[in-house]
mmCIF file of C-alpha atoms in Angstrom:
data_model
loop_
_atom_site.group_PDB
_atom_site.id
_atom_site.type_symbol
_atom_site.label_atom_id
_atom_site.label_comp_id
_atom_site.label_asym_id
_atom_site.label_seq_id
_atom_site.Cartn_x
_atom_site.Cartn_y
_atom_site.Cartn_z
ATOM 1 C CA UNK C 1 140.294 -57.742 -12.852
ATOM 2 C CA UNK C 2 138.619 -57.723 -10.187
ATOM 3 C CA UNK C 3 139.206 -59.929 -7.058
ATOM 4 C CA UNK C 4 136.668 -61.291 -5.230
ATOM 5 C CA UNK C 5 137.452 -61.595 -1.323
ATOM 6 C CA UNK C 6 134.168 -63.200 0.182
ATOM 7 C CA UNK C 7 133.830 -66.749 1.419
ATOM 8 C CA UNK C 8 131.815 -68.780 -0.719
ATOM 9 C CA UNK C 9 129.017 -69.519 0.932
ATOM 10 C CA UNK C 10 129.191 -73.468 1.072
ATOM 11 C CA UNK C 11 131.734 -72.087 4.134
ATOM 12 C CA UNK C 12 129.182 -71.046 6.192
ATOM 13 C CA UNK C 13 128.282 -74.292 8.211
ATOM 14 C CA UNK C 14 132.022 -74.709 8.646
ATOM 15 C CA UNK C 15 132.388 -71.470 10.099
ATOM 16 C CA UNK C 16 129.115 -71.790 12.330
ATOM 17 C CA UNK C 17 129.839 -74.938 13.421
ATOM 18 C CA UNK C 18 133.573 -74.413 14.190
ATOM 19 C CA UNK C 19 132.686 -71.023 16.067
ATOM 20 C CA UNK C 20 129.854 -72.156 18.546
ATOM 21 C CA UNK C 21 132.833 -74.694 19.702
ATOM 22 C CA UNK C 22 135.000 -71.812 20.187
ATOM 23 C CA UNK C 23 132.866 -69.755 22.337
ATOM 24 C CA UNK C 24 131.056 -72.317 24.012
ATOM 25 C CA UNK C 25 133.356 -75.549 24.909
ATOM 26 C CA UNK C 26 136.782 -73.904 24.308
ATOM 27 C CA UNK C 27 136.535 -70.582 26.108
ATOM 28 C CA UNK C 28 134.774 -71.603 29.244
ATOM 29 C CA UNK C 29 137.287 -74.524 29.764
ATOM 30 C CA UNK C 30 140.295 -72.031 28.376
ATOM 31 C CA UNK C 31 141.614 -71.078 31.753
ATOM 32 C CA UNK C 32 141.196 -74.540 33.495
ATOM 33 C CA UNK C 33 143.677 -76.312 31.509
ATOM 34 C CA UNK C 34 146.359 -73.845 31.008
ATOM 35 C CA UNK C 35 146.066 -73.864 34.817
ATOM 36 C CA UNK C 36 146.574 -77.949 34.621
ATOM 37 C CA UNK C 37 148.911 -78.907 32.228
ATOM 38 C CA UNK C 38 148.846 -81.889 30.785
ATOM 39 C CA UNK C 39 145.660 -82.879 32.348
ATOM 40 C CA UNK C 40 143.489 -84.065 29.200
ATOM 41 C CA UNK C 41 140.665 -81.859 28.765
ATOM 42 C CA UNK C 42 138.224 -85.057 28.675
ATOM 43 C CA UNK C 43 134.942 -82.146 26.997
ATOM 44 C CA UNK C 44 137.367 -83.062 23.641
ATOM 45 C CA UNK C 45 135.712 -86.416 23.284
ATOM 46 C CA UNK C 46 132.347 -84.839 22.580
ATOM 47 C CA UNK C 47 133.738 -82.588 20.132
ATOM 48 C CA UNK C 48 136.034 -85.338 18.380
ATOM 49 C CA UNK C 49 132.414 -87.234 17.926
ATOM 50 C CA UNK C 50 131.011 -84.347 15.922
ATOM 51 C CA UNK C 51 134.340 -83.897 14.058
ATOM 52 C CA UNK C 52 134.183 -87.630 13.345
ATOM 53 C CA UNK C 53 130.657 -87.397 11.778
ATOM 54 C CA UNK C 54 130.914 -84.154 9.946
ATOM 55 C CA UNK C 55 133.698 -85.569 8.406
ATOM 56 C CA UNK C 56 131.702 -88.542 7.647
ATOM 57 C CA UNK C 57 129.111 -85.826 5.919
ATOM 58 C CA UNK C 58 132.251 -84.019 3.684
ATOM 59 C CA UNK C 59 131.619 -80.802 6.420
ATOM 60 C CA UNK C 60 134.646 -81.100 8.398
ATOM 61 C CA UNK C 61 137.385 -79.427 6.268
ATOM 62 C CA UNK C 62 140.108 -81.701 4.557
ATOM 63 C CA UNK C 63 140.390 -84.274 7.414
ATOM 64 C CA UNK C 64 143.162 -87.684 6.529
ATOM 65 C CA UNK C 65 142.669 -87.330 3.118
ATOM 66 C CA UNK C 66 143.427 -83.680 2.319
ATOM 67 C CA UNK C 67 139.793 -83.459 0.741
ATOM 68 C CA UNK C 68 140.184 -85.696 -2.033
ATOM 69 C CA UNK C 69 137.118 -87.695 -1.201
ATOM 70 C CA UNK C 70 135.120 -84.428 -1.129
ATOM 71 C CA UNK C 71 136.809 -83.774 -4.865
ATOM 72 C CA UNK C 72 135.791 -87.147 -6.516
ATOM 73 C CA UNK C 73 132.252 -86.245 -5.130
ATOM 74 C CA UNK C 74 130.044 -84.909 -7.803
ATOM 75 C CA UNK C 75 130.283 -84.315 -11.869
ATOM 76 C CA UNK C 76 134.115 -83.371 -12.666
ATOM 77 C CA UNK C 77 134.192 -80.011 -12.925
ATOM 78 C CA UNK C 78 135.702 -78.122 -16.075
ATOM 79 C CA UNK C 79 139.367 -77.001 -16.348
ATOM 80 C CA UNK C 80 139.740 -73.667 -14.895
ATOM 81 C CA UNK C 81 136.913 -73.960 -12.724
ATOM 82 C CA UNK C 82 137.516 -72.333 -8.760
ATOM 83 C CA UNK C 83 137.426 -74.587 -6.215
ATOM 84 C CA UNK C 84 137.464 -73.704 -2.546
ATOM 85 C CA UNK C 85 137.690 -77.290 -1.350
ATOM 86 C CA UNK C 86 139.024 -79.097 2.020
ATOM 87 C CA UNK C 87 142.544 -77.276 2.524
ATOM 88 C CA UNK C 88 140.002 -73.629 2.510
ATOM 89 C CA UNK C 89 137.450 -75.483 4.667
ATOM 90 C CA UNK C 90 140.458 -76.876 7.379
ATOM 91 C CA UNK C 91 141.793 -73.048 7.021
ATOM 92 C CA UNK C 92 139.186 -71.711 8.547
ATOM 93 C CA UNK C 93 138.239 -74.297 10.817
ATOM 94 C CA UNK C 94 141.505 -73.887 12.517
ATOM 95 C CA UNK C 95 140.925 -70.415 12.533
ATOM 96 C CA UNK C 96 137.585 -70.457 14.129
ATOM 97 C CA UNK C 97 138.914 -72.746 17.078
ATOM 98 C CA UNK C 98 142.072 -71.399 17.413
ATOM 99 C CA UNK C 99 139.625 -67.678 18.391
ATOM 100 C CA UNK C 100 138.453 -70.119 21.262
ATOM 101 C CA UNK C 101 141.895 -70.982 22.715
ATOM 102 C CA UNK C 102 144.506 -72.888 19.702
ATOM 103 C CA UNK C 103 146.037 -75.060 22.993
ATOM 104 C CA UNK C 104 142.593 -76.794 22.888
ATOM 105 C CA UNK C 105 142.497 -77.026 18.821
ATOM 106 C CA UNK C 106 145.804 -79.096 18.621
ATOM 107 C CA UNK C 107 144.036 -80.971 21.713
ATOM 108 C CA UNK C 108 141.596 -82.286 19.847
ATOM 109 C CA UNK C 109 141.267 -85.882 18.791
ATOM 110 C CA UNK C 110 141.917 -86.651 15.159
ATOM 111 C CA UNK C 111 142.742 -83.782 13.824
ATOM 112 C CA UNK C 112 147.175 -83.154 14.663
ATOM 113 C CA UNK C 113 149.674 -81.830 12.577
ATOM 114 C CA UNK C 114 150.314 -85.323 11.021
ATOM 115 C CA UNK C 115 146.735 -85.947 9.543
ATOM 116 C CA UNK C 116 147.679 -83.428 7.289
ATOM 117 C CA UNK C 117 150.735 -85.162 6.792
ATOM 118 C CA UNK C 118 149.297 -87.686 5.827
ATOM 119 C CA UNK C 119 146.889 -85.804 3.558
ATOM 120 C CA UNK C 120 150.099 -84.626 1.661
ATOM 121 C CA UNK C 121 151.865 -87.274 0.642
ATOM 122 C CA UNK C 122 149.900 -91.076 1.538
ATOM 123 C CA UNK C 123 148.588 -92.908 -1.803
ATOM 124 C CA UNK C 124 144.961 -93.951 -1.511
ATOM 125 C CA UNK C 125 145.606 -97.235 -0.142
ATOM 126 C CA UNK C 126 147.163 -95.425 2.610
ATOM 127 C CA UNK C 127 144.838 -93.098 3.087
ATOM 128 C CA UNK C 128 142.413 -96.332 3.630
ATOM 129 C CA UNK C 129 144.483 -97.243 6.582
ATOM 130 C CA UNK C 130 145.276 -93.963 7.844
ATOM 131 C CA UNK C 131 142.359 -92.044 7.406
ATOM 132 C CA UNK C 132 140.581 -92.535 10.946
ATOM 133 C CA UNK C 133 143.764 -92.096 13.251
ATOM 134 C CA UNK C 134 144.958 -89.092 15.480
ATOM 135 C CA UNK C 135 148.514 -88.541 14.023
ATOM 136 C CA UNK C 136 150.835 -86.164 15.744
ATOM 137 C CA UNK C 137 154.200 -85.468 13.938
ATOM 138 C CA UNK C 138 157.817 -85.943 14.789
ATOM 139 C CA UNK C 139 160.443 -83.787 12.333
ATOM 140 C CA UNK C 140 162.432 -81.854 15.265
ATOM 141 C CA UNK C 141 165.458 -83.744 17.070
ATOM 142 C CA UNK C 142 168.225 -82.765 20.146
ATOM 143 C CA UNK C 143 170.701 -82.159 17.887
ATOM 144 C CA UNK C 144 168.189 -79.299 15.436
ATOM 145 C CA UNK C 145 165.626 -77.640 15.240
ATOM 146 C CA UNK C 146 164.063 -75.879 12.059
ATOM 147 C CA UNK C 147 166.565 -77.334 9.444
ATOM 148 C CA UNK C 148 164.666 -80.525 8.512
ATOM 149 C CA UNK C 149 167.477 -81.857 6.563
ATOM 150 C CA UNK C 150 169.208 -82.224 9.641
ATOM 151 C CA UNK C 151 167.475 -85.668 10.566
ATOM 152 C CA UNK C 152 169.805 -87.969 12.156
ATOM 153 C CA UNK C 153 166.899 -90.968 13.118
ATOM 154 C CA UNK C 154 166.831 -93.574 11.085
ATOM 155 C CA UNK C 155 164.725 -96.104 9.087
ATOM 156 C CA UNK C 156 166.650 -99.457 8.071
ATOM 157 C CA UNK C 157 164.853 -101.604 5.199
ATOM 158 C CA UNK C 158 164.929 -105.525 6.924
ATOM 159 C CA UNK C 159 163.226 -107.820 4.783
ATOM 160 C CA UNK C 160 159.417 -106.584 4.818
ATOM 161 C CA UNK C 161 159.651 -104.087 7.752
ATOM 162 C CA UNK C 162 161.527 -100.688 8.288
ATOM 163 C CA UNK C 163 163.634 -100.295 12.012
ATOM 164 C CA UNK C 164 163.403 -97.000 13.360
ATOM 165 C CA UNK C 165 166.430 -95.675 15.668
ATOM 166 C CA UNK C 166 166.291 -91.757 16.755
ATOM 167 C CA UNK C 167 165.022 -89.462 19.638
ATOM 168 C CA UNK C 168 162.321 -87.027 18.677
ATOM 169 C CA UNK C 169 162.125 -83.857 20.617
ATOM 170 C CA UNK C 170 158.823 -81.195 20.604
ATOM 171 C CA UNK C 171 155.809 -83.760 19.485
ATOM 172 C CA UNK C 172 152.772 -82.204 19.761
ATOM 173 C CA UNK C 173 150.291 -84.665 20.732
ATOM 174 C CA UNK C 174 152.434 -87.047 21.401
ATOM 175 C CA UNK C 175 151.374 -88.938 24.106
ATOM 176 C CA UNK C 176 147.930 -88.798 23.004
ATOM 177 C CA UNK C 177 147.866 -89.217 19.453
ATOM 178 C CA UNK C 178 147.414 -92.660 18.064
ATOM 179 C CA UNK C 179 149.844 -92.651 15.557
ATOM 180 C CA UNK C 180 153.224 -90.983 14.962
ATOM 181 C CA UNK C 181 154.489 -89.535 11.619
ATOM 182 C CA UNK C 182 158.050 -89.767 11.308
ATOM 183 C CA UNK C 183 161.024 -88.363 9.705
ATOM 184 C CA UNK C 184 164.237 -90.285 9.055
ATOM 185 C CA UNK C 185 166.673 -91.107 6.689
ATOM 186 C CA UNK C 186 166.297 -94.072 4.848
ATOM 187 C CA UNK C 187 170.181 -93.922 3.887
ATOM 188 C CA UNK C 188 172.777 -91.469 5.631
ATOM 189 C CA UNK C 189 175.067 -91.333 2.992
ATOM 190 C CA UNK C 190 172.538 -89.920 0.631
ATOM 191 C CA UNK C 191 171.447 -86.619 1.658
ATOM 192 C CA UNK C 192 168.443 -85.227 2.355
ATOM 193 C CA UNK C 193 166.708 -87.265 -0.445
ATOM 194 C CA UNK C 194 166.847 -89.981 1.902
ATOM 195 C CA UNK C 195 164.595 -88.656 4.432
ATOM 196 C CA UNK C 196 160.794 -89.821 4.249
ATOM 197 C CA UNK C 197 158.097 -90.339 6.667
ATOM 198 C CA UNK C 198 156.402 -93.045 8.526
ATOM 199 C CA UNK C 199 153.648 -93.670 10.438
ATOM 200 C CA UNK C 200 154.005 -95.276 13.560
ATOM 201 C CA UNK C 201 151.798 -96.169 15.886
ATOM 202 C CA UNK C 202 152.538 -94.864 19.384
ATOM 203 C CA UNK C 203 151.575 -97.776 21.605
ATOM 204 C CA UNK C 204 154.012 -100.159 19.473
ATOM 205 C CA UNK C 205 157.270 -102.350 20.534
ATOM 206 C CA UNK C 206 159.749 -99.599 20.301
ATOM 207 C CA UNK C 207 158.175 -96.168 20.690
ATOM 208 C CA UNK C 208 158.702 -94.530 24.706
ATOM 209 C CA UNK C 209 157.396 -91.517 25.500
ATOM 210 C CA UNK C 210 159.872 -90.301 27.105
ATOM 211 C CA UNK C 211 158.601 -87.292 29.089
ATOM 212 C CA UNK C 212 156.016 -84.279 28.934
ATOM 213 C CA UNK C 213 157.767 -80.811 28.713
ATOM 214 C CA UNK C 214 156.653 -77.943 30.408
ATOM 215 C CA UNK C 215 155.868 -74.773 28.715
ATOM 216 C CA UNK C 216 155.549 -70.830 28.052
ATOM 217 C CA UNK C 217 151.791 -71.532 25.971
ATOM 218 C CA UNK C 218 149.624 -73.843 24.425
ATOM 219 C CA UNK C 219 149.860 -76.042 27.964
ATOM 220 C CA UNK C 220 146.356 -77.887 27.171
ATOM 221 C CA UNK C 221 148.704 -79.034 24.698
ATOM 222 C CA UNK C 222 151.131 -81.760 25.655
ATOM 223 C CA UNK C 223 154.739 -81.632 24.270
ATOM 224 C CA UNK C 224 156.350 -85.180 24.273
ATOM 225 C CA UNK C 225 159.850 -85.866 24.038
ATOM 226 C CA UNK C 226 159.581 -89.502 21.750
ATOM 227 C CA UNK C 227 162.590 -92.260 21.360
ATOM 228 C CA UNK C 228 162.676 -95.226 18.938
ATOM 229 C CA UNK C 229 164.493 -98.016 19.887
ATOM 230 C CA UNK C 230 164.378 -100.897 17.213
ATOM 231 C CA UNK C 231 161.069 -99.896 16.822
ATOM 232 C CA UNK C 232 159.714 -102.197 13.345
ATOM 233 C CA UNK C 233 157.157 -100.967 11.270
ATOM 234 C CA UNK C 234 155.716 -102.416 8.103
ATOM 235 C CA UNK C 235 157.095 -101.305 5.203
ATOM 236 C CA UNK C 236 154.086 -99.771 3.364
ATOM 237 C CA UNK C 237 153.857 -97.676 6.029
ATOM 238 C CA UNK C 238 156.047 -95.382 4.652
ATOM 239 C CA UNK C 239 154.308 -92.530 2.978
ATOM 240 C CA UNK C 240 154.540 -92.121 -0.720
ATOM 241 C CA UNK C 241 157.462 -93.672 -2.380
ATOM 242 C CA UNK C 242 160.329 -95.468 -0.825
ATOM 243 C CA UNK C 243 162.786 -94.414 -3.998
ATOM 244 C CA UNK C 244 165.190 -92.602 -3.038
ATOM 245 C CA UNK C 245 165.525 -89.780 -6.120
ATOM 246 C CA UNK C 246 168.903 -87.493 -5.709
ATOM 247 C CA UNK C 247 167.991 -85.262 -7.698
ATOM 248 C CA UNK C 248 164.600 -84.088 -6.735
ATOM 249 C CA UNK C 249 166.144 -84.527 -2.921
ATOM 250 C CA UNK C 250 162.930 -84.525 -0.403
ATOM 251 C CA UNK C 251 160.940 -82.741 -1.769
ATOM 252 C CA UNK C 252 157.842 -84.900 -1.615
ATOM 253 C CA UNK C 253 158.608 -84.958 2.251
ATOM 254 C CA UNK C 254 158.985 -81.190 2.394
ATOM 255 C CA UNK C 255 155.295 -81.238 0.506
ATOM 256 C CA UNK C 256 153.961 -81.667 3.874
ATOM 257 C CA UNK C 257 155.142 -77.882 5.407
ATOM 258 C CA UNK C 258 153.124 -76.736 2.184
ATOM 259 C CA UNK C 259 149.667 -78.251 3.761
ATOM 260 C CA UNK C 260 150.964 -77.540 7.741
ATOM 261 C CA UNK C 261 151.988 -73.636 7.041
ATOM 262 C CA UNK C 262 148.827 -72.575 6.049
ATOM 263 C CA UNK C 263 147.260 -74.587 9.231
ATOM 264 C CA UNK C 264 149.767 -73.158 11.428
ATOM 265 C CA UNK C 265 148.957 -69.204 10.146
ATOM 266 C CA UNK C 266 145.587 -69.746 10.362
ATOM 267 C CA UNK C 267 145.606 -70.561 14.231
ATOM 268 C CA UNK C 268 148.017 -67.127 14.575
ATOM 269 C CA UNK C 269 145.163 -65.570 12.912
ATOM 270 C CA UNK C 270 142.512 -66.974 14.714
ATOM 271 C CA UNK C 271 144.613 -66.003 18.507
ATOM 272 C CA UNK C 272 145.046 -62.445 16.910
ATOM 273 C CA UNK C 273 141.713 -61.870 16.308
ATOM 274 C CA UNK C 274 140.993 -62.816 19.553
ATOM 275 C CA UNK C 275 143.048 -60.609 20.758
ATOM 276 C CA UNK C 276 141.948 -57.758 18.459
ATOM 277 C CA UNK C 277 138.150 -57.864 19.422
ATOM 278 C CA UNK C 278 139.338 -58.063 23.001
ATOM 279 C CA UNK C 279 141.353 -55.178 23.249
ATOM 280 C CA UNK C 280 138.430 -52.822 21.275
ATOM 281 C CA UNK C 281 136.211 -54.046 23.817
ATOM 282 C CA UNK C 282 138.723 -52.526 26.913
ATOM 283 C CA UNK C 283 139.531 -49.807 24.530
ATOM 284 C CA UNK C 284 135.762 -48.652 23.806
ATOM 285 C CA UNK C 285 134.828 -49.619 27.691
ATOM 286 C CA UNK C 286 137.767 -47.194 28.877
ATOM 287 C CA UNK C 287 136.446 -44.165 25.882
ATOM 288 C CA UNK C 288 138.951 -44.698 22.816
ATOM 289 C CA UNK C 289 137.435 -44.147 20.012
ATOM 290 C CA UNK C 290 138.736 -45.731 16.783
ATOM 291 C CA UNK C 291 137.850 -43.521 13.684
ATOM 292 C CA UNK C 292 138.602 -45.123 10.552
ATOM 293 C CA UNK C 293 137.840 -41.665 8.746
ATOM 294 C CA UNK C 294 140.361 -39.647 10.704
ATOM 295 C CA UNK C 295 144.384 -39.851 9.768
ATOM 296 C CA UNK C 296 146.491 -41.551 12.575
ATOM 297 C CA UNK C 297 147.620 -38.657 13.764
ATOM 298 C CA UNK C 298 144.713 -36.870 14.571
ATOM 299 C CA UNK C 299 143.427 -39.568 16.954
ATOM 300 C CA UNK C 300 144.269 -41.670 20.415
ATOM 301 C CA UNK C 301 147.912 -42.967 20.267
ATOM 302 C CA UNK C 302 146.137 -46.668 21.416
ATOM 303 C CA UNK C 303 143.610 -46.128 18.763
ATOM 304 C CA UNK C 304 146.178 -45.394 15.580
ATOM 305 C CA UNK C 305 148.331 -48.278 17.212
ATOM 306 C CA UNK C 306 145.079 -50.605 17.104
ATOM 307 C CA UNK C 307 144.411 -49.478 13.015
ATOM 308 C CA UNK C 308 147.922 -50.209 12.707
ATOM 309 C CA UNK C 309 147.795 -53.609 13.655
ATOM 310 C CA UNK C 310 144.387 -54.244 12.175
ATOM 311 C CA UNK C 311 145.635 -53.788 9.119
ATOM 312 C CA UNK C 312 148.389 -56.624 9.832
ATOM 313 C CA UNK C 313 146.015 -58.931 10.811
ATOM 314 C CA UNK C 314 144.240 -58.493 7.492
ATOM 315 C CA UNK C 315 147.543 -59.028 5.451
ATOM 316 C CA UNK C 316 148.070 -62.291 7.093
ATOM 317 C CA UNK C 317 144.133 -63.080 7.010
ATOM 318 C CA UNK C 318 144.337 -62.945 3.151
ATOM 319 C CA UNK C 319 148.084 -64.465 3.009
ATOM 320 C CA UNK C 320 147.031 -67.267 5.119
ATOM 321 C CA UNK C 321 143.642 -67.996 2.413
ATOM 322 C CA UNK C 322 145.451 -67.294 -0.456
ATOM 323 C CA UNK C 323 147.767 -70.154 0.128
ATOM 324 C CA UNK C 324 144.767 -72.369 1.190
ATOM 325 C CA UNK C 325 143.364 -71.562 -2.238
ATOM 326 C CA UNK C 326 146.099 -72.732 -4.003
ATOM 327 C CA UNK C 327 146.159 -75.867 -2.497
ATOM 328 C CA UNK C 328 142.781 -76.612 -3.278
ATOM 329 C CA UNK C 329 143.450 -75.538 -6.828
ATOM 330 C CA UNK C 330 146.188 -77.732 -7.258
ATOM 331 C CA UNK C 331 148.583 -74.633 -7.595
ATOM 332 C CA UNK C 332 152.030 -75.075 -6.196
ATOM 333 C CA UNK C 333 152.398 -72.818 -2.886
ATOM 334 C CA UNK C 334 155.799 -73.429 -0.976
ATOM 335 C CA UNK C 335 155.768 -69.857 -1.724
ATOM 336 C CA UNK C 336 152.444 -69.150 -0.775
ATOM 337 C CA UNK C 337 152.560 -71.296 2.259
ATOM 338 C CA UNK C 338 155.940 -69.692 4.049
ATOM 339 C CA UNK C 339 154.628 -66.286 3.408
ATOM 340 C CA UNK C 340 151.707 -67.130 5.279
ATOM 341 C CA UNK C 341 153.031 -68.808 8.688
ATOM 342 C CA UNK C 342 156.049 -65.707 8.239
ATOM 343 C CA UNK C 343 153.332 -63.178 8.014
ATOM 344 C CA UNK C 344 150.570 -64.367 10.233
ATOM 345 C CA UNK C 345 153.354 -66.087 12.957
ATOM 346 C CA UNK C 346 154.791 -62.449 13.433
ATOM 347 C CA UNK C 347 151.548 -60.242 13.290
ATOM 348 C CA UNK C 348 150.031 -63.077 15.984
ATOM 349 C CA UNK C 349 153.427 -62.252 18.279
ATOM 350 C CA UNK C 350 152.703 -58.544 17.674
ATOM 351 C CA UNK C 351 149.282 -57.868 18.370
ATOM 352 C CA UNK C 352 148.489 -60.044 21.112
ATOM 353 C CA UNK C 353 151.924 -58.462 22.977
ATOM 354 C CA UNK C 354 150.690 -55.301 21.812
ATOM 355 C CA UNK C 355 147.623 -55.979 23.351
ATOM 356 C CA UNK C 356 148.868 -56.757 26.729
ATOM 357 C CA UNK C 357 150.666 -53.645 27.062
ATOM 358 C CA UNK C 358 147.422 -51.284 25.708
ATOM 359 C CA UNK C 359 144.959 -52.879 28.542
ATOM 360 C CA UNK C 360 147.971 -52.375 30.962
ATOM 361 C CA UNK C 361 147.541 -53.923 34.488
ATOM 362 C CA UNK C 362 144.247 -55.874 33.216
ATOM 363 C CA UNK C 363 145.893 -57.256 30.368
ATOM 364 C CA UNK C 364 148.789 -58.344 32.493
ATOM 365 C CA UNK C 365 146.572 -59.966 34.890
ATOM 366 C CA UNK C 366 144.706 -63.645 34.658
ATOM 367 C CA UNK C 367 141.204 -61.474 34.516
ATOM 368 C CA UNK C 368 141.542 -61.573 30.702
ATOM 369 C CA UNK C 369 142.971 -63.884 28.448
ATOM 370 C CA UNK C 370 145.495 -61.906 26.973
ATOM 371 C CA UNK C 371 148.317 -62.206 28.564
ATOM 372 C CA UNK C 372 147.669 -66.129 27.630
ATOM 373 C CA UNK C 373 147.124 -65.588 24.212
ATOM 374 C CA UNK C 374 150.434 -63.727 24.102
ATOM 375 C CA UNK C 375 152.119 -66.775 25.793
ATOM 376 C CA UNK C 376 150.136 -68.991 23.021
ATOM 377 C CA UNK C 377 151.174 -66.961 20.464
ATOM 378 C CA UNK C 378 155.084 -67.200 20.674
ATOM 379 C CA UNK C 379 155.001 -70.997 19.609
ATOM 380 C CA UNK C 380 153.271 -70.060 16.186
ATOM 381 C CA UNK C 381 155.997 -67.967 15.257
ATOM 382 C CA UNK C 382 158.242 -71.332 15.781
ATOM 383 C CA UNK C 383 156.991 -74.493 15.147
ATOM 384 C CA UNK C 384 156.736 -75.925 11.825
ATOM 385 C CA UNK C 385 159.429 -73.563 10.911
ATOM 386 C CA UNK C 386 160.698 -70.105 12.462
ATOM 387 C CA UNK C 387 160.679 -66.506 11.114
ATOM 388 C CA UNK C 388 163.940 -67.070 10.309
ATOM 389 C CA UNK C 389 163.376 -69.922 7.749
ATOM 390 C CA UNK C 390 160.747 -68.882 6.375
ATOM 391 C CA UNK C 391 162.392 -65.984 4.888
ATOM 392 C CA UNK C 392 164.757 -67.780 3.843
ATOM 393 C CA UNK C 393 162.814 -69.853 1.722
ATOM 394 C CA UNK C 394 160.947 -67.265 0.552
ATOM 395 C CA UNK C 395 163.928 -65.764 -0.732
ATOM 396 C CA UNK C 396 165.286 -68.894 -2.458
ATOM 397 C CA UNK C 397 161.815 -68.756 -4.432
ATOM 398 C CA UNK C 398 161.454 -65.628 -5.074
ATOM 399 C CA UNK C 399 165.274 -65.300 -6.541
ATOM 400 C CA UNK C 400 165.434 -69.479 -7.946
ATOM 401 C CA UNK C 401 167.871 -70.165 -5.834
ATOM 402 C CA UNK C 402 168.333 -73.714 -4.336
ATOM 403 C CA UNK C 403 169.213 -74.356 -1.032
ATOM 404 C CA UNK C 404 172.819 -75.149 -1.814
ATOM 405 C CA UNK C 405 172.544 -71.416 -3.685
ATOM 406 C CA UNK C 406 171.624 -69.592 -1.042
ATOM 407 C CA UNK C 407 171.795 -70.858 3.092
#
């Protein structure tokens, strides 16, 4: 059976719009905001309005409902019909805008990582309430990084409200988003099964943005430390079911990552593509020919290295598209989501760093954006689960082992 790797034509509009925004809005201001960390890029307000209008028309990716509203349009599709919907649209949009600037992409209002979390587990009533919010996601704490099961922030039910207490670090867009998706335990004695996610307004009693981090890359995207002290929110703000199922564990909350990891992979693919295109331009100007018909050993060393990186890029791209396609077609994609994140994250750092190396002093200077892309790409191999965590998850899925069996 042959596999058709050509994108459906209905996504052409998404690609064109996203690429235009990346080329005409993001690239021209990329260096400006890299040097002005924590300054809000006001140029994005117009873009946010555009995305909002496109979302209303069903042309801007999954949005806060994970593409569910798009699925309801038109006639019901026969069983077995292949769908290319909201998840793939969102990943493609992410790839194109990250080609322009991944930090700016993470700063677009109403396109936060928390929105993907809402799309993963919110019910229809919650989608109505939170469909228009800009949501950051707060998972990591001072006591842990990628081990999401170690959450110590608590959510105690008191009447019709949950009371949140704890501290979250490395919250992307934490000081700009209107809402924050917070991971907290409703009963620490029940372990990871009791970890739930809650939607909390940022400007709310008991929520304090303690500080903003100074970072290696994605400087335009603020990264916040947020404290929750006796923060009371309606119990309806708990995403998904409030029941604690010790047999299921915290799979419902972890489903969030099945949505967000292909998105982060898409970011890495976008940055890697930008770097490869710039490297090709510099090599061609230097008279280095890239010949796909010659063995690598018969070519300039830089050309051979370019071809190696390009093949890795293609593999990362296809992994990412597969994970998004599976999500659209209601196929369990936990394995593929981790594979896409692991491959794209590692490939992105490899390509961007090697580009700096191959372009020499020009690449190390600020005359080009390649040194910035190398700095930006590192976080894409870390957040939403490090390389090591992804490999552990992949091993568990392939070997059919539980987290207790394989640590």
